[in-house]
PDB file of C-alpha atoms and ligand atoms in Angstrom:
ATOM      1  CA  UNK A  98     155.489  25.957  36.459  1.00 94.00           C
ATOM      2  CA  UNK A  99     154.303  28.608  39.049  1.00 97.00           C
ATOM      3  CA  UNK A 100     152.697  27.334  42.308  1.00 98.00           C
ATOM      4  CA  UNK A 101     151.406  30.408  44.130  1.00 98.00           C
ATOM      5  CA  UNK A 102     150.112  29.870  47.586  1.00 98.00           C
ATOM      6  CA  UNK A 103     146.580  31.424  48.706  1.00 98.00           C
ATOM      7  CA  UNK A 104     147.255  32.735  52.437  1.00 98.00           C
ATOM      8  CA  UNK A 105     143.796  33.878  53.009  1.00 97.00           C
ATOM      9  CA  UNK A 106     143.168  30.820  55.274  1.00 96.00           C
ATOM     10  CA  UNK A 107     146.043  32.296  58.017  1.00 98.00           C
ATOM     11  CA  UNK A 108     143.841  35.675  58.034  1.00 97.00           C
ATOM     12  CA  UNK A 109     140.578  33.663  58.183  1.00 96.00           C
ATOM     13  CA  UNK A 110     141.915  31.676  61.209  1.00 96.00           C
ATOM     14  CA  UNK A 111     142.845  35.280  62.879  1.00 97.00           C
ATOM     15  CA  UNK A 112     139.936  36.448  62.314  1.00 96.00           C
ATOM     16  CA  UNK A 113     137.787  33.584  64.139  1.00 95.00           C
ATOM     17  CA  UNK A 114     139.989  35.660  67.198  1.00 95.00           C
ATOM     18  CA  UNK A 115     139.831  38.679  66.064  1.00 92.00           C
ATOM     19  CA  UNK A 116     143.571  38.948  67.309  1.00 92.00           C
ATOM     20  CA  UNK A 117     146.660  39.619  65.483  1.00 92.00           C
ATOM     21  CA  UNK A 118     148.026  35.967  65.610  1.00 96.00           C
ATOM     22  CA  UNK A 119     148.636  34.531  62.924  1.00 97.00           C
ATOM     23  CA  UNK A 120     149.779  36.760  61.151  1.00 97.00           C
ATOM     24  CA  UNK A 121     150.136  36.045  57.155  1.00 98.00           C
ATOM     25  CA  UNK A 122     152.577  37.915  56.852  1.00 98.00           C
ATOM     26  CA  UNK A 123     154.766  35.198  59.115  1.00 98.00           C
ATOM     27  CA  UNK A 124     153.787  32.813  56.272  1.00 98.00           C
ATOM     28  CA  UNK A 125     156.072  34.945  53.525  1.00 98.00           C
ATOM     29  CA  UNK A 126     159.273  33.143  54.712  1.00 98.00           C
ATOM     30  CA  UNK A 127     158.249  29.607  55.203  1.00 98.00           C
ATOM     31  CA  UNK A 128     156.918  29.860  51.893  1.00 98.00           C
ATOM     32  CA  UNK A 129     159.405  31.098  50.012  1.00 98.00           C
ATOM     33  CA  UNK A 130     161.975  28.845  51.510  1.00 98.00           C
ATOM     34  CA  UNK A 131     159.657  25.861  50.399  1.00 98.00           C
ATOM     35  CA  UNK A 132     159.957  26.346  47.034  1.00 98.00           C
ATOM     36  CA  UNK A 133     156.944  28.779  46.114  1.00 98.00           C
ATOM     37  CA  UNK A 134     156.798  30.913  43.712  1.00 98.00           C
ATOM     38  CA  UNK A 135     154.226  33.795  44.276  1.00 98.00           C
ATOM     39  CA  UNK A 136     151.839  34.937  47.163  1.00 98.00           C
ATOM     40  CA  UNK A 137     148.299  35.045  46.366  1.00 98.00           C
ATOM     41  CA  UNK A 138     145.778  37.132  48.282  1.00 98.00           C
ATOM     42  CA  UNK A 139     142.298  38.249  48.096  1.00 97.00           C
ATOM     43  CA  UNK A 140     141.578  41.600  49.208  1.00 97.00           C
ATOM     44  CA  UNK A 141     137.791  41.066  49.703  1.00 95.00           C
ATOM     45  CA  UNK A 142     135.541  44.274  49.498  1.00 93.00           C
ATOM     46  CA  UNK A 143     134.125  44.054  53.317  1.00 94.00           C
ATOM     47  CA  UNK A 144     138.144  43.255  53.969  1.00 95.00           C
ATOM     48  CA  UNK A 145     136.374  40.487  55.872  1.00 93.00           C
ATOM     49  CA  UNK A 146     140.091  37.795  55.865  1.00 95.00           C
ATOM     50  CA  UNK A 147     142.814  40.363  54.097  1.00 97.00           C
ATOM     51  CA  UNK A 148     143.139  43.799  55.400  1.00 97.00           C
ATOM     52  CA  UNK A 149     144.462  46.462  53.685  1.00 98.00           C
ATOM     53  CA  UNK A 150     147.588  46.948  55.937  1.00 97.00           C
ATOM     54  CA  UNK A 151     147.935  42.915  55.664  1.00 98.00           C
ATOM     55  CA  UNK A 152     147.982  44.216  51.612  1.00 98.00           C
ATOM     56  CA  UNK A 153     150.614  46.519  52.244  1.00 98.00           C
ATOM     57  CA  UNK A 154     153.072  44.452  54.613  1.00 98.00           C
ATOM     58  CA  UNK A 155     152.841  41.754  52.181  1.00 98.00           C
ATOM     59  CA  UNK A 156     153.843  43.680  49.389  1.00 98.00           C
ATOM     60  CA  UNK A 157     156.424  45.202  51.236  1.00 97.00           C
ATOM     61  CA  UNK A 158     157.804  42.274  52.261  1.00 98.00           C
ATOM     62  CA  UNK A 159     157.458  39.635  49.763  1.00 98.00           C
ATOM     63  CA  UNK A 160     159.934  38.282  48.095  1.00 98.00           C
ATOM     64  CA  UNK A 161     157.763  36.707  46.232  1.00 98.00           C
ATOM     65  CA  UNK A 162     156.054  38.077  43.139  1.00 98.00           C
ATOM     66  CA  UNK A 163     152.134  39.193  44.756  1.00 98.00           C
ATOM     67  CA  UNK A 164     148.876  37.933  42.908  1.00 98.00           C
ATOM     68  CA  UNK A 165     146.232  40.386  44.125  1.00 98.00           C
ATOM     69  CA  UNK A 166     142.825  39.032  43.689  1.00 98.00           C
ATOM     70  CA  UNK A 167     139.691  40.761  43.813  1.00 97.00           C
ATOM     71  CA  UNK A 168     136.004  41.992  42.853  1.00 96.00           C
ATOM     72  CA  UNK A 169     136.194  44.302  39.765  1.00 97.00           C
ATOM     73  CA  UNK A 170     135.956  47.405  42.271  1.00 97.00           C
ATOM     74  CA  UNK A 171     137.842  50.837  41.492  1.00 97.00           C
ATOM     75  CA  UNK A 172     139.233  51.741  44.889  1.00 97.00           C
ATOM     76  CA  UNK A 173     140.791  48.195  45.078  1.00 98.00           C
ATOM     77  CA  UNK A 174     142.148  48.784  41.384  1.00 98.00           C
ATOM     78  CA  UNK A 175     143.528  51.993  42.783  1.00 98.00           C
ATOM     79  CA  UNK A 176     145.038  50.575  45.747  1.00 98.00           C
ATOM     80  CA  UNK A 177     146.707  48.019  43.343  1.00 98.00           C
ATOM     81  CA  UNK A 178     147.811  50.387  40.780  1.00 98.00           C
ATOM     82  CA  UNK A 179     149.721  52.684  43.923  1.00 98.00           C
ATOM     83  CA  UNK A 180     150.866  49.071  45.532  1.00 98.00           C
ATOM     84  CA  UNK A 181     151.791  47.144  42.258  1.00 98.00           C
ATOM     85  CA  UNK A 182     151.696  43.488  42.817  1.00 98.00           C
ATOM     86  CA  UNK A 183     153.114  41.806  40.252  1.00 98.00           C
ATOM     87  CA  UNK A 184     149.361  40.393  38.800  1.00 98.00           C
ATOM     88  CA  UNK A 185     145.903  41.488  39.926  1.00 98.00           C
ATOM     89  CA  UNK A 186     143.476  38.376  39.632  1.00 98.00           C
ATOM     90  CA  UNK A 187     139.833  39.489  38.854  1.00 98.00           C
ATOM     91  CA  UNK A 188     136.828  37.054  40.504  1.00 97.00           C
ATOM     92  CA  UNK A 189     133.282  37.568  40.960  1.00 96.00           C
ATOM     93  CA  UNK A 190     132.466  38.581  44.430  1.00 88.00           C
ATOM     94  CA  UNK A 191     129.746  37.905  46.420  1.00 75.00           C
ATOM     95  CA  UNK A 192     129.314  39.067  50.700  1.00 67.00           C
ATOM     96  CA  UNK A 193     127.644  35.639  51.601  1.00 68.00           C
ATOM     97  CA  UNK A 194     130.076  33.523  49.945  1.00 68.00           C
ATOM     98  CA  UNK A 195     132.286  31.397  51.704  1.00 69.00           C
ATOM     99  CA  UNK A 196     134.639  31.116  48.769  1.00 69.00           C
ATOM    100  CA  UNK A 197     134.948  32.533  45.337  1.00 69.00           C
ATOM    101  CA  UNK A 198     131.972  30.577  43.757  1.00 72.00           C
ATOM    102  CA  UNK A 199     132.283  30.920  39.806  1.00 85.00           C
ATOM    103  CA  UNK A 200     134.145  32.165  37.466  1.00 95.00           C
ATOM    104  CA  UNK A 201     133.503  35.880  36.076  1.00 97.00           C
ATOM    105  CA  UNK A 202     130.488  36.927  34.232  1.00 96.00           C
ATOM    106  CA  UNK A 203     132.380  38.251  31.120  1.00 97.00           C
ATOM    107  CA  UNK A 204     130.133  38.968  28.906  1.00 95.00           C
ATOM    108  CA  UNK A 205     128.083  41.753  31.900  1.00 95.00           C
ATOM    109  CA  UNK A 206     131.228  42.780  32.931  1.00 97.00           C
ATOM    110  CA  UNK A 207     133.048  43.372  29.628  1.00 98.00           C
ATOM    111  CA  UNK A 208     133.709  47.204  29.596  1.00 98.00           C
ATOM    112  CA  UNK A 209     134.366  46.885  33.076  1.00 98.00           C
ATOM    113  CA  UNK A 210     137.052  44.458  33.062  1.00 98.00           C
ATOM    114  CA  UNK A 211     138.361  46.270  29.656  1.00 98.00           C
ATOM    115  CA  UNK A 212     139.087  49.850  31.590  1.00 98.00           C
ATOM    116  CA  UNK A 213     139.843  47.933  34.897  1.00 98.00           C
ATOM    117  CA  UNK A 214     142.500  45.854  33.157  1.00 98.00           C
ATOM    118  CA  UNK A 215     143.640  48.666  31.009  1.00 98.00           C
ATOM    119  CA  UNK A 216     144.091  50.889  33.981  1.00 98.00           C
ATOM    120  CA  UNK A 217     146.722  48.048  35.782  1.00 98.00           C
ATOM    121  CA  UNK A 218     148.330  47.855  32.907  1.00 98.00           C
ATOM    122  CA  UNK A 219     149.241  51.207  32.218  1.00 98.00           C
ATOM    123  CA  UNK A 220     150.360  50.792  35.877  1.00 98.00           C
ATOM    124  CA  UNK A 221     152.718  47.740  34.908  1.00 98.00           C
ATOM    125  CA  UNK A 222     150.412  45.520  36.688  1.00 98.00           C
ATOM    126  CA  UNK A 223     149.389  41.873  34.729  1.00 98.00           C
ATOM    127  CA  UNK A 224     145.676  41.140  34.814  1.00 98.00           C
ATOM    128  CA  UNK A 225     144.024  37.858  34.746  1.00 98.00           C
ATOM    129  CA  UNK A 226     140.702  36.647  34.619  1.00 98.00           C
ATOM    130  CA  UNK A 227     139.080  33.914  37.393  1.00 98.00           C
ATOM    131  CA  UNK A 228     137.019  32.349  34.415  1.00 98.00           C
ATOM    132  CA  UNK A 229     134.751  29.019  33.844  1.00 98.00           C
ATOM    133  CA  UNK A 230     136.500  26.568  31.617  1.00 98.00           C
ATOM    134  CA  UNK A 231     134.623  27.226  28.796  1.00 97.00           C
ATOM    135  CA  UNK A 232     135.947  28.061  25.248  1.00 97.00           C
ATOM    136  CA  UNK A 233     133.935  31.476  24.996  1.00 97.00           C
ATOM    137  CA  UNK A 234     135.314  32.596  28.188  1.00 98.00           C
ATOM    138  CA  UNK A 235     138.904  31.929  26.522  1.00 98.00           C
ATOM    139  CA  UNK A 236     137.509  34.161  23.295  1.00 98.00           C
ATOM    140  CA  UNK A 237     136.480  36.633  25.686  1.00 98.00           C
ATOM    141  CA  UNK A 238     139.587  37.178  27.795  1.00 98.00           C
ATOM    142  CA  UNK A 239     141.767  37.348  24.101  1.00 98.00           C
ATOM    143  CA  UNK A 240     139.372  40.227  23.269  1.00 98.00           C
ATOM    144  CA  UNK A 241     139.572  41.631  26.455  1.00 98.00           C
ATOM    145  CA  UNK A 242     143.192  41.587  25.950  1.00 96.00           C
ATOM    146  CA  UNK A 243     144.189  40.408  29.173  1.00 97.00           C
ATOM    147  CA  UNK A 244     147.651  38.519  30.145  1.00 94.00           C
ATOM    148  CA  UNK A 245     146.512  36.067  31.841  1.00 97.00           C
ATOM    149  CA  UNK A 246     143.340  33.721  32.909  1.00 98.00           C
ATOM    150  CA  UNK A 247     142.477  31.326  35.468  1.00 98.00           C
ATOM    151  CA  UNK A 248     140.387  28.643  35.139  1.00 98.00           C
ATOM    152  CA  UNK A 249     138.357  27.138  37.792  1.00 98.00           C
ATOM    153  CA  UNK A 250     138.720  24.041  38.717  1.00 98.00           C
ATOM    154  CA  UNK A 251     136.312  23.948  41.651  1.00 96.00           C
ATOM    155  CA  UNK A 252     133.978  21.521  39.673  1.00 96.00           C
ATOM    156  CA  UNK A 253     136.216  18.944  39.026  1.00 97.00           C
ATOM    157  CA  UNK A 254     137.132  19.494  42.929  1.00 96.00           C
ATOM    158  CA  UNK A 255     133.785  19.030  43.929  1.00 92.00           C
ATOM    159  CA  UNK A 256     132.989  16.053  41.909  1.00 91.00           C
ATOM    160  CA  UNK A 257     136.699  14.310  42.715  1.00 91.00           C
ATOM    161  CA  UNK A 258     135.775  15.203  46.027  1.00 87.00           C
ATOM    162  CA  UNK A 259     132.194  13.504  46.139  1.00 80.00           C
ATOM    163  CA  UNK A 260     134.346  10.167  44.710  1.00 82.00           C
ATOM    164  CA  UNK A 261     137.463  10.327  46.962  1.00 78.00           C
ATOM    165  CA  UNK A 262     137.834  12.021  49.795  1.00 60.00           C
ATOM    166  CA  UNK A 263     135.846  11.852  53.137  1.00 55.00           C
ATOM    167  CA  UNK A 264     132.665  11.099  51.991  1.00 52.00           C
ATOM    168  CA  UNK A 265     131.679  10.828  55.755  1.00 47.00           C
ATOM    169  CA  UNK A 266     131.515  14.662  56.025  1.00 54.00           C
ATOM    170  CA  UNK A 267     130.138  15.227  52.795  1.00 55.00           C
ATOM    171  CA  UNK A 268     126.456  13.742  53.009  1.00 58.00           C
ATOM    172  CA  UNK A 269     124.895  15.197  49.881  1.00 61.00           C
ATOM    173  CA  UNK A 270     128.091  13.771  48.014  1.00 59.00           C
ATOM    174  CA  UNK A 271     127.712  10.151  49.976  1.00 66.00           C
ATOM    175  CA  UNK A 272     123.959   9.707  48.922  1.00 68.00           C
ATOM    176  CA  UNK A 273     124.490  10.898  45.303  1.00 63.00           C
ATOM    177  CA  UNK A 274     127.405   8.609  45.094  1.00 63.00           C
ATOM    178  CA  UNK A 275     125.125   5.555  45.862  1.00 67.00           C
ATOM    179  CA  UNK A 276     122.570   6.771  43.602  1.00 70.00           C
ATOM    180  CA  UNK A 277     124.783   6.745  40.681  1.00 73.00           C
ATOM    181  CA  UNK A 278     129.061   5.974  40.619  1.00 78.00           C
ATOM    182  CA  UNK A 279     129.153   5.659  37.320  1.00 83.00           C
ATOM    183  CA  UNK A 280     127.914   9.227  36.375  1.00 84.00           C
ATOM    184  CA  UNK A 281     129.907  10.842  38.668  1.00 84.00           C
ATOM    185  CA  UNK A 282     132.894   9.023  37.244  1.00 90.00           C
ATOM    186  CA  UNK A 283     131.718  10.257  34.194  1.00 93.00           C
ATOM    187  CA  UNK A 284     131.328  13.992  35.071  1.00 94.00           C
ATOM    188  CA  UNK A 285     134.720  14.147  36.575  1.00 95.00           C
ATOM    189  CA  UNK A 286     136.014  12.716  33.130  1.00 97.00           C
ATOM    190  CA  UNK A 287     134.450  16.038  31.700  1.00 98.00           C
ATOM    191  CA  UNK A 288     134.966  18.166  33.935  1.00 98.00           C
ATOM    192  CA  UNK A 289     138.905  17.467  32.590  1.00 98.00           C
ATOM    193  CA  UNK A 290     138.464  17.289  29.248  1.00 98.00           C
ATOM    194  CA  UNK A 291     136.594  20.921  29.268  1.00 98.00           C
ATOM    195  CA  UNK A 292     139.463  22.200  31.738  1.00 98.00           C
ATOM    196  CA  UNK A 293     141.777  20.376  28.521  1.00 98.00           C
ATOM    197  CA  UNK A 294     139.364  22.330  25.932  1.00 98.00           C
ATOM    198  CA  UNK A 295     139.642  25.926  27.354  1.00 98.00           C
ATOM    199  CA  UNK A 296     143.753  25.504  28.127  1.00 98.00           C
ATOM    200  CA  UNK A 297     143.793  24.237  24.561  1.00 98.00           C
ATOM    201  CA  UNK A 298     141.819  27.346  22.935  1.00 98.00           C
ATOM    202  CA  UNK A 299     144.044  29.996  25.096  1.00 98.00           C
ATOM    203  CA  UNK A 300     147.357  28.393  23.983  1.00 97.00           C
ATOM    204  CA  UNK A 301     146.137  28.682  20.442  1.00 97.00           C
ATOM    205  CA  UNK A 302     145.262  32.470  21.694  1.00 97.00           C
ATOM    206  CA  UNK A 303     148.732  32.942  22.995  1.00 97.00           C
ATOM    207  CA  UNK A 304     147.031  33.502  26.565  1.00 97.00           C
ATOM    208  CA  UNK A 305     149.043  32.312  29.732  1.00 97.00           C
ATOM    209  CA  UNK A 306     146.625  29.572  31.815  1.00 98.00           C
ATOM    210  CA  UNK A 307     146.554  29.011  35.258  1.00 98.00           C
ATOM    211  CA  UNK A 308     144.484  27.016  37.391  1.00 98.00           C
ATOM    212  CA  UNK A 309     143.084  27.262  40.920  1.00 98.00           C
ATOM    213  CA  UNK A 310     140.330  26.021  43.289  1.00 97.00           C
ATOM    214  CA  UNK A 311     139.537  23.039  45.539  1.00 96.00           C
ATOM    215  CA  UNK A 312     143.022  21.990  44.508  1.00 98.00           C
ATOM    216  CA  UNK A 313     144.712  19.318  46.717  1.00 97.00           C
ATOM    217  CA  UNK A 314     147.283  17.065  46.670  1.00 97.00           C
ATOM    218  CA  UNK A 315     145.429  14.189  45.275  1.00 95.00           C
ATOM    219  CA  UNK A 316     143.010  15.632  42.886  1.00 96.00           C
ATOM    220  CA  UNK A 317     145.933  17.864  41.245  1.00 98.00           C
ATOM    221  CA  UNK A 318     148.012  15.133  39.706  1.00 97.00           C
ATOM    222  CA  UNK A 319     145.126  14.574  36.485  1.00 97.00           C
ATOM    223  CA  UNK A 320     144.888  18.542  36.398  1.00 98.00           C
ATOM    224  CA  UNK A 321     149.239  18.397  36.178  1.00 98.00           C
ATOM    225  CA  UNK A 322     148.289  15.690  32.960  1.00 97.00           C
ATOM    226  CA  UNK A 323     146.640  18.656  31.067  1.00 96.00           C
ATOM    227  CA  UNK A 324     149.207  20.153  29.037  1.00 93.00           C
ATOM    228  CA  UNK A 325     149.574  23.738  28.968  1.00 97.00           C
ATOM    229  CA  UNK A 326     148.435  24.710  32.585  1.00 97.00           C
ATOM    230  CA  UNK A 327     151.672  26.596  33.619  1.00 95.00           C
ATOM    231  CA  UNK A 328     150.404  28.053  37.080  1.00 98.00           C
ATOM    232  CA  UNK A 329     148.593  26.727  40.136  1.00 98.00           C
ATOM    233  CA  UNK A 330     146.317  28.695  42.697  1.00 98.00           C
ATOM    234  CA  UNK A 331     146.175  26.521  46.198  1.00 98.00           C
ATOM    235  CA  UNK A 332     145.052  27.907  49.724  1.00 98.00           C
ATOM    236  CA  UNK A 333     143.275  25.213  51.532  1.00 97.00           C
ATOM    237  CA  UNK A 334     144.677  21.844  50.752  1.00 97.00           C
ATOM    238  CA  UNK A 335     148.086  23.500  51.167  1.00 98.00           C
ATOM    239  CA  UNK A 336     147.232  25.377  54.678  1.00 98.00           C
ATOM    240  CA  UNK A 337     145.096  22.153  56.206  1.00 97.00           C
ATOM    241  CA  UNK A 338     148.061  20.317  55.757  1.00 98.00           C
ATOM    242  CA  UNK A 339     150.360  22.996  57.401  1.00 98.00           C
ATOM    243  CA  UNK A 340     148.600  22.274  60.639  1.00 97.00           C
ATOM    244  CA  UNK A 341     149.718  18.477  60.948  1.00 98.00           C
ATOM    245  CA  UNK A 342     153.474  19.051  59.144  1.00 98.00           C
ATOM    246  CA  UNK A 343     154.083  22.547  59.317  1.00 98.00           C
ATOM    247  CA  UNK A 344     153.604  25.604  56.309  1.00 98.00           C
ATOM    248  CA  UNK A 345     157.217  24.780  55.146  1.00 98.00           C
ATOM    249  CA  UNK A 346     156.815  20.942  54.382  1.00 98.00           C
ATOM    250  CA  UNK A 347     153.481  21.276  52.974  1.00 98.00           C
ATOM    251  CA  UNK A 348     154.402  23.913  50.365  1.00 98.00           C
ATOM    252  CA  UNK A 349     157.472  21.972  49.812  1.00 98.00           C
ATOM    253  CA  UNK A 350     154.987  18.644  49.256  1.00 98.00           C
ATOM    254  CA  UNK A 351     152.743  20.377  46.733  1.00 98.00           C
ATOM    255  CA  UNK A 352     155.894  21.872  44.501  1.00 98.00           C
ATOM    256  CA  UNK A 353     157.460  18.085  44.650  1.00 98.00           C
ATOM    257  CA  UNK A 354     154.250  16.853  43.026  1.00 98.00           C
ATOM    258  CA  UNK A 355     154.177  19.912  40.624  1.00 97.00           C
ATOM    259  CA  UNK A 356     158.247  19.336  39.871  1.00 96.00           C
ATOM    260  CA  UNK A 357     158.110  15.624  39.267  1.00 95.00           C
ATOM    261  CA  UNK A 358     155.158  15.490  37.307  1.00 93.00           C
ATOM    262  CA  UNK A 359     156.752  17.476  34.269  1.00 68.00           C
TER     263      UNK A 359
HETATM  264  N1  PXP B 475     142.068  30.893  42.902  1.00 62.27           N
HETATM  265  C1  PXP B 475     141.066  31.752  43.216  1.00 62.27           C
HETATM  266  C2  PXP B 475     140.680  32.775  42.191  1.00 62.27           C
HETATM  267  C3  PXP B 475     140.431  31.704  44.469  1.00 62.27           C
HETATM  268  O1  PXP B 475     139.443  32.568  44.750  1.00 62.27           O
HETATM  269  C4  PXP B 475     140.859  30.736  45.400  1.00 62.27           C
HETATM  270  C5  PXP B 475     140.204  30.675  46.740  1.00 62.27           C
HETATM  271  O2  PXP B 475     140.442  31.810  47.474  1.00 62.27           O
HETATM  272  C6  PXP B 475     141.905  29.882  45.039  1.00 62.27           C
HETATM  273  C7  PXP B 475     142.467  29.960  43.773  1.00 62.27           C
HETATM  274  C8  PXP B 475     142.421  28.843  45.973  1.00 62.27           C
HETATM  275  O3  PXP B 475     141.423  27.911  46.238  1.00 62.27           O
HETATM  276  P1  PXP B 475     141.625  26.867  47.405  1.00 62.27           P
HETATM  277  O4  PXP B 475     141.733  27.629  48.671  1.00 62.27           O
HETATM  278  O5  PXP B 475     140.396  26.013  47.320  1.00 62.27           O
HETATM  279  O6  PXP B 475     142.883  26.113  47.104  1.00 62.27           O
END
């Protein structure tokens, strides 16, 4: 079981500043002396969070094994390819996103993503694919012969977080909630059995799954019940947490739940 940890959220904070503090690159340690097991980044296009010397420091750095993510954009690619972090994660991109939003348009992007993914690997550089939980997605990513793919999990986030989790500061959650419990309930119960469905069709495949998004430590332990998910994505939960208890103890919380729960 892989938990990588999404340091994004340390350049985001720097950035509010504009300084050089913190750095992400301070994080590597802490990390790695928790218990993770890979560094995740995402290289945005407008470099708006990750920079490319934050790229490069990291890489150089790392003891950790680097996931790369990023839009399906050449000079990135290229940057990778030179750099070579262990796996390059492809997600759809868009500038006035807060966060990734969905998973990637295959089916648009499909020759893309096929010379993209052939070029990294030529490079000895895994690909995998930030994809909906949906069977044809899994289909897709076998024919686009890729290592590895991600599935999002920021529905069932959203909905377990419309149920649980400070409803106070999530108004549109708190009023739907009223208006109807049970469905929610129900739509979270999906929301798992199609993450269950699409880790189910890429075993059969022979395609590695991983799992990311909106990912905390409550909301993960029905995710951990899903057999076959052998690598986690987590950024937020894991660096909100950091500020009360420190990076160290809240990687070392999140591997604990991952450890014990197989
Ligand atoms: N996986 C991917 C592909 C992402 O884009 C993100 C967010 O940057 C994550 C995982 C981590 O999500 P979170 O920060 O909500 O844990």
């Amino acid at each position: 079981m892989i938990l990588g940890i999404n340091i994004d959220h340390i350049a985001l904070l720097r950035e509010g500043r504009k300084i050089n503090d913190p750095d992400p690159l301070d994080a590597l340690s802490f990390c790695h002396l928790a218990g993770a097991d890979m560094i995740t980044i995402h290289l945005r296009e407008d470099r708006r969070h990750i920079h490319d010397d934050d790229f490069k420091d990291i890489i150089r750095h790392s003891k950790l094994p680097i996931n790369l993510e990023c839009a399906l954009d050449e000079d990135i690619v290229e940057l990778a390819c030179e750099y070579k972090p262990r796996r390059v994660t492809f997600v759809p991109e868009k500038r006035e996103e807060v966060t990734t939003e969905g998973g990637l348009d295959l089916d648009n992007n499909f020759n893309k993503i096929f010379e993209l993914s052939r070029h990294l690997k030529v490079n000895s550089v895994d690909v995998s694919l930030f994809i909906d939980p949906k069977t044809e997605n899994i289909d897709a990513s076998k024919s686009l012969e890729v290592d590895q793919v991600e599935l999002h999990t920021g529905e069932y986030a959203n909905i377990d977080l419309m149920l649980n989790s400070n409803l106070w500061h999530h108004k549109n959650g708190l009023e739907e909630l009223k208006a109807n419990k049970n469905a929610l309930i129900k739509k979270r119960s999906n929301a798992l059995i199609q993450l269950q469905n699409a880790t189910n069709r890429a075993m059969d495949l022979g395609i590695n799954i991983g799992a990311g998004h909106g990912l905390n430590y409550t909301n993960i332990h029905d995710v951990l019940k899903i057999d076959g998910i052998g690598d986690f994505q987590i950024g937020q939960s894991i660096i909100a947490r950091s500020i009360f208890v420190g990076l160290k103890q809240a990687v070392k919380d999140m591997k604990d739940i991952i450890v014990n729960a197989k």
